[in-house]
Amino acid sequence: KAFLLTNYWSKFDFADTTLVNNRDVTEQGFVNFIALLVDGTTPEELIHESLEHWCKGFLIDSHARKVLTNIVDAYLYNPNSPFYNEPLYGMYLETLLGRLPQDDAMRSSYKFKLDLLRRNNPGNRATDFTYYLPDGTHRKLADTPVKNNRLLLLFYDPECESCHEVLMQMAADAALAEAVKAGRLSVLAVYTEGNEEAWRKALSDMPEGWTVGTDREVVKMGALYDLKAMPSLYLLDGKKNVILKDVAYEIVKQYSGIN
């Protein structure tokens, strides 16, 4: 397996545009490659070595680099992908940055993504920010009261279709409503966009017992949290340490006492 992973791309001609553009070969080859990397039996050192050989291969050709980096983003960084894998994506970015010259035009973009990935991970303190309540008063995340040591932090946009679907699902969940009412869980929903009129218009749709605010675009503009897909759900403890990062609502329910 070690030989296979370190030599997986050895016979692949990254300078052959026709070959690189053949999705049945390049994309399927990549899928098979990452399946081996994340099968649960591959040592981290071997994963790094495999990524090193792969990046070294495609970075020699500008077209191959464009195609392969787009494939990686689509498979490993898109939360809707069945292969979504932040840890592996982070290792890939580290490898990429280790091989790119300091004056490469894309270094800052890759570095930005890597810094974002390293924020608000489970076990770390969630990044603090200020949000504003409908009456105009403001509060910091760090000062937000939490019942039963569990806070569901939800970043949302009522004008986003997927946000609307998840919010409807949560609003209709009697178990969530009971957990909030009984004090087993606190919910903080933060609007991250800049249309305050749209936010206020949708306030009446938000479930009873939730704290709802707007950050006036601070989180998005400051890249304080990775909001690549909305809504974005985090489960925190009372000290605002991250328990779950950017997960589906179904996973939050399993860990937060909602049943």
mmCIF file of C-alpha atoms in Angstrom:
data_model
loop_
_atom_site.group_PDB
_atom_site.id
_atom_site.type_symbol
_atom_site.label_atom_id
_atom_site.label_comp_id
_atom_site.label_asym_id
_atom_site.label_seq_id
_atom_site.Cartn_x
_atom_site.Cartn_y
_atom_site.Cartn_z
ATOM 1 C CA LYS A 1 0.000 0.000 0.000
ATOM 2 C CA ALA A 2 2.835 2.393 0.832
ATOM 3 C CA PHE A 3 4.402 1.720 -2.566
ATOM 4 C CA LEU A 4 1.063 2.236 -4.311
ATOM 5 C CA LEU A 5 0.342 5.546 -2.599
ATOM 6 C CA THR A 6 3.802 7.019 -3.111
ATOM 7 C CA ASN A 7 3.867 5.948 -6.778
ATOM 8 C CA TYR A 8 0.154 6.364 -7.573
ATOM 9 C CA TRP A 9 0.674 9.252 -10.026
ATOM 10 C CA SER A 10 4.162 8.303 -11.259
ATOM 11 C CA LYS A 11 3.019 7.245 -14.750
ATOM 12 C CA PHE A 12 0.479 10.038 -15.156
ATOM 13 C CA ASP A 13 1.533 12.677 -17.693
ATOM 14 C CA PHE A 14 0.358 15.966 -16.159
ATOM 15 C CA ALA A 15 1.568 17.827 -19.267
ATOM 16 C CA ASP A 16 -0.898 15.904 -21.472
ATOM 17 C CA THR A 17 -3.868 18.281 -21.655
ATOM 18 C CA THR A 18 -6.157 15.680 -23.253
ATOM 19 C CA LEU A 19 -5.400 13.204 -20.494
ATOM 20 C CA VAL A 20 -5.842 15.760 -17.720
ATOM 21 C CA ASN A 21 -9.203 16.835 -19.209
ATOM 22 C CA ASN A 22 -10.448 13.239 -19.365
ATOM 23 C CA ARG A 23 -12.674 13.160 -16.276
ATOM 24 C CA ASP A 24 -13.056 9.381 -16.454
ATOM 25 C CA VAL A 25 -9.316 9.089 -15.891
ATOM 26 C CA THR A 26 -8.237 12.122 -13.861
ATOM 27 C CA GLU A 27 -11.272 12.610 -11.638
ATOM 28 C CA GLN A 28 -11.874 8.915 -11.062
ATOM 29 C CA GLY A 29 -8.178 8.459 -10.368
ATOM 30 C CA PHE A 30 -8.346 11.190 -7.755
ATOM 31 C CA VAL A 31 -11.404 9.621 -6.108
ATOM 32 C CA ASN A 32 -9.630 6.260 -5.877
ATOM 33 C CA PHE A 33 -6.532 8.004 -4.527
ATOM 34 C CA ILE A 34 -8.302 9.788 -1.661
ATOM 35 C CA ALA A 35 -10.297 6.645 -0.852
ATOM 36 C CA LEU A 36 -6.984 4.948 -0.092
ATOM 37 C CA LEU A 37 -5.754 7.929 1.924
ATOM 38 C CA VAL A 38 -8.772 8.029 4.235
ATOM 39 C CA ASP A 39 -9.591 4.322 4.604
ATOM 40 C CA GLY A 40 -8.630 4.473 8.274
ATOM 41 C CA THR A 41 -5.465 2.383 7.976
ATOM 42 C CA THR A 42 -3.109 4.882 6.326
ATOM 43 C CA PRO A 43 -0.544 6.471 8.680
ATOM 44 C CA GLU A 44 -0.465 10.270 8.632
ATOM 45 C CA GLU A 45 3.175 10.239 7.564
ATOM 46 C CA LEU A 46 2.272 8.180 4.480
ATOM 47 C CA ILE A 47 -0.628 10.518 3.673
ATOM 48 C CA HIS A 48 1.758 13.483 3.719
ATOM 49 C CA GLU A 49 4.289 11.636 1.563
ATOM 50 C CA SER A 50 1.593 10.676 -0.966
ATOM 51 C CA LEU A 51 0.278 14.226 -1.179
ATOM 52 C CA GLU A 52 3.841 15.471 -1.616
ATOM 53 C CA HIS A 53 4.428 13.228 -4.647
ATOM 54 C CA TRP A 54 1.057 14.172 -6.143
ATOM 55 C CA CYS A 55 1.439 17.948 -5.722
ATOM 56 C CA LYS A 56 4.984 17.782 -7.079
ATOM 57 C CA GLY A 57 3.554 16.153 -10.214
ATOM 58 C CA PHE A 58 0.738 18.533 -11.089
ATOM 59 C CA LEU A 59 2.442 21.776 -10.080
ATOM 60 C CA ILE A 60 4.821 21.534 -13.043
ATOM 61 C CA ASP A 61 2.003 22.323 -15.497
ATOM 62 C CA SER A 62 -0.341 25.336 -15.197
ATOM 63 C CA HIS A 63 -3.308 23.599 -16.829
ATOM 64 C CA ALA A 64 -2.951 20.464 -14.705
ATOM 65 C CA ARG A 65 -2.668 22.629 -11.632
ATOM 66 C CA LYS A 66 -5.892 24.469 -12.462
ATOM 67 C CA VAL A 67 -7.840 21.253 -13.151
ATOM 68 C CA LEU A 68 -6.524 19.326 -10.137
ATOM 69 C CA THR A 69 -6.947 22.134 -7.600
ATOM 70 C CA ASN A 70 -10.549 22.593 -8.781
ATOM 71 C CA ILE A 71 -11.177 18.869 -8.358
ATOM 72 C CA VAL A 72 -9.751 18.942 -4.826
ATOM 73 C CA ASP A 73 -11.967 21.891 -3.865
ATOM 74 C CA ALA A 74 -15.059 20.166 -5.279
ATOM 75 C CA TYR A 75 -14.434 16.862 -3.521
ATOM 76 C CA LEU A 76 -12.735 17.711 -0.225
ATOM 77 C CA TYR A 77 -13.856 21.274 0.569
ATOM 78 C CA ASN A 78 -17.466 21.304 -0.634
ATOM 79 C CA PRO A 79 -19.650 20.327 2.374
ATOM 80 C CA ASN A 80 -22.202 18.785 0.004
ATOM 81 C CA SER A 81 -19.627 16.358 -1.374
ATOM 82 C CA PRO A 82 -19.732 12.770 -0.058
ATOM 83 C CA PHE A 83 -15.919 13.008 0.147
ATOM 84 C CA TYR A 84 -15.915 16.249 2.184
ATOM 85 C CA ASN A 85 -12.893 16.011 4.487
ATOM 86 C CA GLU A 86 -11.478 19.100 6.209
ATOM 87 C CA PRO A 87 -8.462 17.367 7.816
ATOM 88 C CA LEU A 88 -7.300 15.922 4.495
ATOM 89 C CA TYR A 89 -7.965 19.221 2.729
ATOM 90 C CA GLY A 90 -5.858 20.966 5.355
ATOM 91 C CA MET A 91 -2.970 18.518 4.787
ATOM 92 C CA TYR A 92 -3.247 19.152 1.063
ATOM 93 C CA LEU A 93 -3.062 22.932 1.577
ATOM 94 C CA GLU A 94 -0.031 22.543 3.842
ATOM 95 C CA THR A 95 1.671 20.412 1.191
ATOM 96 C CA LEU A 96 0.809 22.891 -1.545
ATOM 97 C CA LEU A 97 2.153 25.854 0.414
ATOM 98 C CA GLY A 98 5.315 23.915 1.180
ATOM 99 C CA ARG A 99 6.066 23.498 -2.539
ATOM 100 C CA LEU A 100 4.953 26.850 -3.953
ATOM 101 C CA PRO A 101 7.461 29.689 -4.371
ATOM 102 C CA GLN A 102 6.958 32.670 -2.069
ATOM 103 C CA ASP A 103 5.972 34.908 -4.980
ATOM 104 C CA ASP A 104 3.278 32.569 -6.335
ATOM 105 C CA ALA A 105 0.069 34.504 -7.018
ATOM 106 C CA MET A 106 -2.127 31.886 -5.309
ATOM 107 C CA ARG A 107 -0.172 31.581 -2.054
ATOM 108 C CA SER A 108 -2.299 34.161 -0.222
ATOM 109 C CA SER A 109 -5.522 32.412 -1.276
ATOM 110 C CA TYR A 110 -4.302 28.992 -0.109
ATOM 111 C CA LYS A 111 -2.960 30.488 3.130
ATOM 112 C CA PHE A 112 -6.295 32.218 3.765
ATOM 113 C CA LYS A 113 -8.167 28.921 3.397
ATOM 114 C CA LEU A 114 -5.734 27.086 5.658
ATOM 115 C CA ASP A 115 -6.001 29.741 8.380
ATOM 116 C CA LEU A 116 -9.783 29.517 8.151
ATOM 117 C CA LEU A 117 -9.692 25.729 8.490
ATOM 118 C CA ARG A 118 -7.603 26.000 11.637
ATOM 119 C CA ARG A 119 -10.142 28.214 13.401
ATOM 120 C CA ASN A 120 -12.991 27.071 15.649
ATOM 121 C CA ASN A 121 -12.102 23.400 15.624
ATOM 122 C CA PRO A 122 -13.470 21.008 18.278
ATOM 123 C CA GLY A 123 -11.681 21.547 21.562
ATOM 124 C CA ASN A 124 -10.796 25.173 20.771
ATOM 125 C CA ARG A 125 -12.474 28.287 22.108
ATOM 126 C CA ALA A 126 -14.924 29.687 19.568
ATOM 127 C CA THR A 127 -13.878 33.018 18.090
ATOM 128 C CA ASP A 128 -15.631 35.841 19.894
ATOM 129 C CA PHE A 129 -17.701 38.458 18.053
ATOM 130 C CA THR A 130 -20.377 41.043 18.774
ATOM 131 C CA TYR A 131 -23.979 40.643 17.667
ATOM 132 C CA TYR A 132 -26.948 42.987 17.855
ATOM 133 C CA LEU A 133 -30.403 42.081 19.114
ATOM 134 C CA PRO A 134 -33.634 43.361 17.493
ATOM 135 C CA ASP A 135 -33.947 46.115 20.130
ATOM 136 C CA GLY A 136 -30.507 47.470 19.144
ATOM 137 C CA THR A 137 -28.613 46.294 22.212
ATOM 138 C CA HIS A 138 -25.462 44.294 21.625
ATOM 139 C CA ARG A 139 -23.741 41.355 23.249
ATOM 140 C CA LYS A 140 -20.607 39.302 22.716
ATOM 141 C CA LEU A 141 -20.650 35.576 22.069
ATOM 142 C CA ALA A 142 -18.382 35.119 25.090
ATOM 143 C CA ASP A 143 -20.986 36.795 27.320
ATOM 144 C CA THR A 144 -23.991 34.902 25.965
ATOM 145 C CA PRO A 145 -25.839 32.994 28.726
ATOM 146 C CA VAL A 146 -25.912 29.225 28.189
ATOM 147 C CA LYS A 147 -28.275 26.736 29.768
ATOM 148 C CA ASN A 148 -27.143 23.208 30.646
ATOM 149 C CA ASN A 149 -23.650 23.839 29.217
ATOM 150 C CA ARG A 150 -24.880 23.560 25.615
ATOM 151 C CA LEU A 151 -25.208 26.348 23.050
ATOM 152 C CA LEU A 152 -26.281 25.761 19.474
ATOM 153 C CA LEU A 153 -24.726 28.559 17.419
ATOM 154 C CA LEU A 154 -26.398 28.990 14.052
ATOM 155 C CA PHE A 155 -25.182 31.326 11.297
ATOM 156 C CA TYR A 156 -27.981 31.900 8.797
ATOM 157 C CA ASP A 157 -29.512 34.018 6.055
ATOM 158 C CA PRO A 158 -33.330 33.915 5.681
ATOM 159 C CA GLU A 159 -32.961 34.706 1.971
ATOM 160 C CA CYS A 160 -30.860 31.570 1.444
ATOM 161 C CA GLU A 161 -32.940 28.595 0.242
ATOM 162 C CA SER A 162 -30.962 25.939 2.100
ATOM 163 C CA CYS A 163 -31.076 28.088 5.270
ATOM 164 C CA HIS A 164 -34.817 28.380 4.946
ATOM 165 C CA GLU A 165 -35.186 24.602 4.645
ATOM 166 C CA VAL A 166 -33.066 23.882 7.712
ATOM 167 C CA LEU A 167 -34.761 26.614 9.735
ATOM 168 C CA MET A 168 -38.168 25.187 8.825
ATOM 169 C CA GLN A 169 -36.970 21.743 9.909
ATOM 170 C CA MET A 170 -35.717 23.113 13.229
ATOM 171 C CA ALA A 171 -38.830 25.210 13.817
ATOM 172 C CA ALA A 172 -41.011 22.136 13.278
ATOM 173 C CA ASP A 173 -38.935 19.958 15.619
ATOM 174 C CA ALA A 174 -40.964 19.523 18.795
ATOM 175 C CA ALA A 175 -38.000 17.874 20.534
ATOM 176 C CA LEU A 176 -35.829 20.952 19.937
ATOM 177 C CA ALA A 177 -38.588 23.268 21.158
ATOM 178 C CA GLU A 178 -38.968 21.171 24.322
ATOM 179 C CA ALA A 179 -35.205 21.106 24.927
ATOM 180 C CA VAL A 180 -35.048 24.910 24.687
ATOM 181 C CA LYS A 181 -38.134 25.356 26.874
ATOM 182 C CA ALA A 182 -36.838 22.941 29.505
ATOM 183 C CA GLY A 183 -33.439 24.660 29.609
ATOM 184 C CA ARG A 184 -31.445 21.712 28.266
ATOM 185 C CA LEU A 185 -30.091 23.786 25.397
ATOM 186 C CA SER A 186 -29.684 27.415 24.344
ATOM 187 C CA VAL A 187 -29.882 28.533 20.716
ATOM 188 C CA LEU A 188 -28.195 31.609 19.257
ATOM 189 C CA ALA A 189 -29.065 32.392 15.625
ATOM 190 C CA VAL A 190 -26.884 35.039 13.982
ATOM 191 C CA TYR A 191 -27.692 36.703 10.664
ATOM 192 C CA THR A 192 -24.435 37.245 8.776
ATOM 193 C CA GLU A 193 -25.503 39.330 5.768
ATOM 194 C CA GLY A 194 -26.055 43.065 5.363
ATOM 195 C CA ASN A 195 -29.765 43.420 4.576
ATOM 196 C CA GLU A 196 -31.191 44.393 7.960
ATOM 197 C CA GLU A 197 -34.654 44.899 6.462
ATOM 198 C CA ALA A 198 -34.738 41.277 5.276
ATOM 199 C CA TRP A 199 -33.490 40.103 8.680
ATOM 200 C CA ARG A 200 -36.159 42.023 10.585
ATOM 201 C CA LYS A 201 -38.878 40.902 8.198
ATOM 202 C CA ALA A 202 -38.067 37.257 8.955
ATOM 203 C CA LEU A 203 -37.772 37.633 12.743
ATOM 204 C CA SER A 204 -41.358 36.521 13.295
ATOM 205 C CA ASP A 205 -40.513 33.173 11.693
ATOM 206 C CA MET A 206 -37.824 32.365 14.263
ATOM 207 C CA PRO A 207 -38.813 29.867 16.978
ATOM 208 C CA GLU A 208 -39.753 30.989 20.459
ATOM 209 C CA GLY A 209 -36.969 30.864 23.033
ATOM 210 C CA TRP A 210 -34.112 31.438 20.604
ATOM 211 C CA THR A 211 -31.759 34.408 20.871
ATOM 212 C CA VAL A 212 -31.665 36.019 17.444
ATOM 213 C CA GLY A 213 -29.216 38.690 16.362
ATOM 214 C CA THR A 214 -27.253 40.167 13.488
ATOM 215 C CA ASP A 215 -23.470 40.554 13.436
ATOM 216 C CA ARG A 216 -23.658 43.340 10.822
ATOM 217 C CA GLU A 217 -21.381 41.290 8.559
ATOM 218 C CA VAL A 218 -18.457 41.187 11.005
ATOM 219 C CA VAL A 219 -18.104 37.385 10.901
ATOM 220 C CA LYS A 220 -18.169 37.218 7.114
ATOM 221 C CA MET A 221 -16.018 40.246 6.399
ATOM 222 C CA GLY A 222 -13.465 39.299 9.048
ATOM 223 C CA ALA A 223 -13.497 35.616 8.046
ATOM 224 C CA LEU A 224 -13.957 34.744 11.717
ATOM 225 C CA TYR A 225 -15.791 31.514 10.834
ATOM 226 C CA ASP A 226 -15.781 29.388 7.710
ATOM 227 C CA LEU A 227 -19.156 30.165 6.112
ATOM 228 C CA LYS A 228 -18.618 28.337 2.828
ATOM 229 C CA ALA A 229 -22.121 26.860 3.093
ATOM 230 C CA MET A 230 -25.170 28.166 4.899
ATOM 231 C CA PRO A 231 -26.592 27.558 7.369
ATOM 232 C CA SER A 232 -23.546 26.793 9.479
ATOM 233 C CA LEU A 233 -24.140 25.057 12.811
ATOM 234 C CA TYR A 234 -21.737 24.840 15.748
ATOM 235 C CA LEU A 235 -22.339 23.183 19.107
ATOM 236 C CA LEU A 236 -20.522 24.916 21.987
ATOM 237 C CA ASP A 237 -20.290 24.345 25.712
ATOM 238 C CA GLY A 238 -20.964 26.994 28.341
ATOM 239 C CA LYS A 239 -17.418 28.358 28.103
ATOM 240 C CA LYS A 240 -17.830 28.641 24.327
ATOM 241 C CA ASN A 241 -15.481 25.777 23.555
ATOM 242 C CA VAL A 242 -16.331 24.077 20.265
ATOM 243 C CA ILE A 243 -17.845 20.596 20.528
ATOM 244 C CA LEU A 244 -19.049 20.252 16.935
ATOM 245 C CA LYS A 245 -17.910 22.357 13.983
ATOM 246 C CA ASP A 246 -20.104 23.169 10.981
ATOM 247 C CA VAL A 247 -22.213 20.002 11.026
ATOM 248 C CA ALA A 248 -25.671 18.970 9.868
ATOM 249 C CA TYR A 249 -28.598 19.489 12.247
ATOM 250 C CA GLU A 250 -29.080 15.719 12.568
ATOM 251 C CA ILE A 251 -25.590 15.410 14.049
ATOM 252 C CA VAL A 252 -26.215 18.289 16.463
ATOM 253 C CA LYS A 253 -29.291 16.466 17.753
ATOM 254 C CA GLN A 254 -27.244 13.394 18.598
ATOM 255 C CA TYR A 255 -24.808 15.350 20.766
ATOM 256 C CA SER A 256 -26.976 18.015 22.374
ATOM 257 C CA GLY A 257 -29.672 16.152 24.283
ATOM 258 C CA ILE A 258 -32.388 16.749 21.681
ATOM 259 C CA ASN A 259 -34.487 13.613 21.349
#
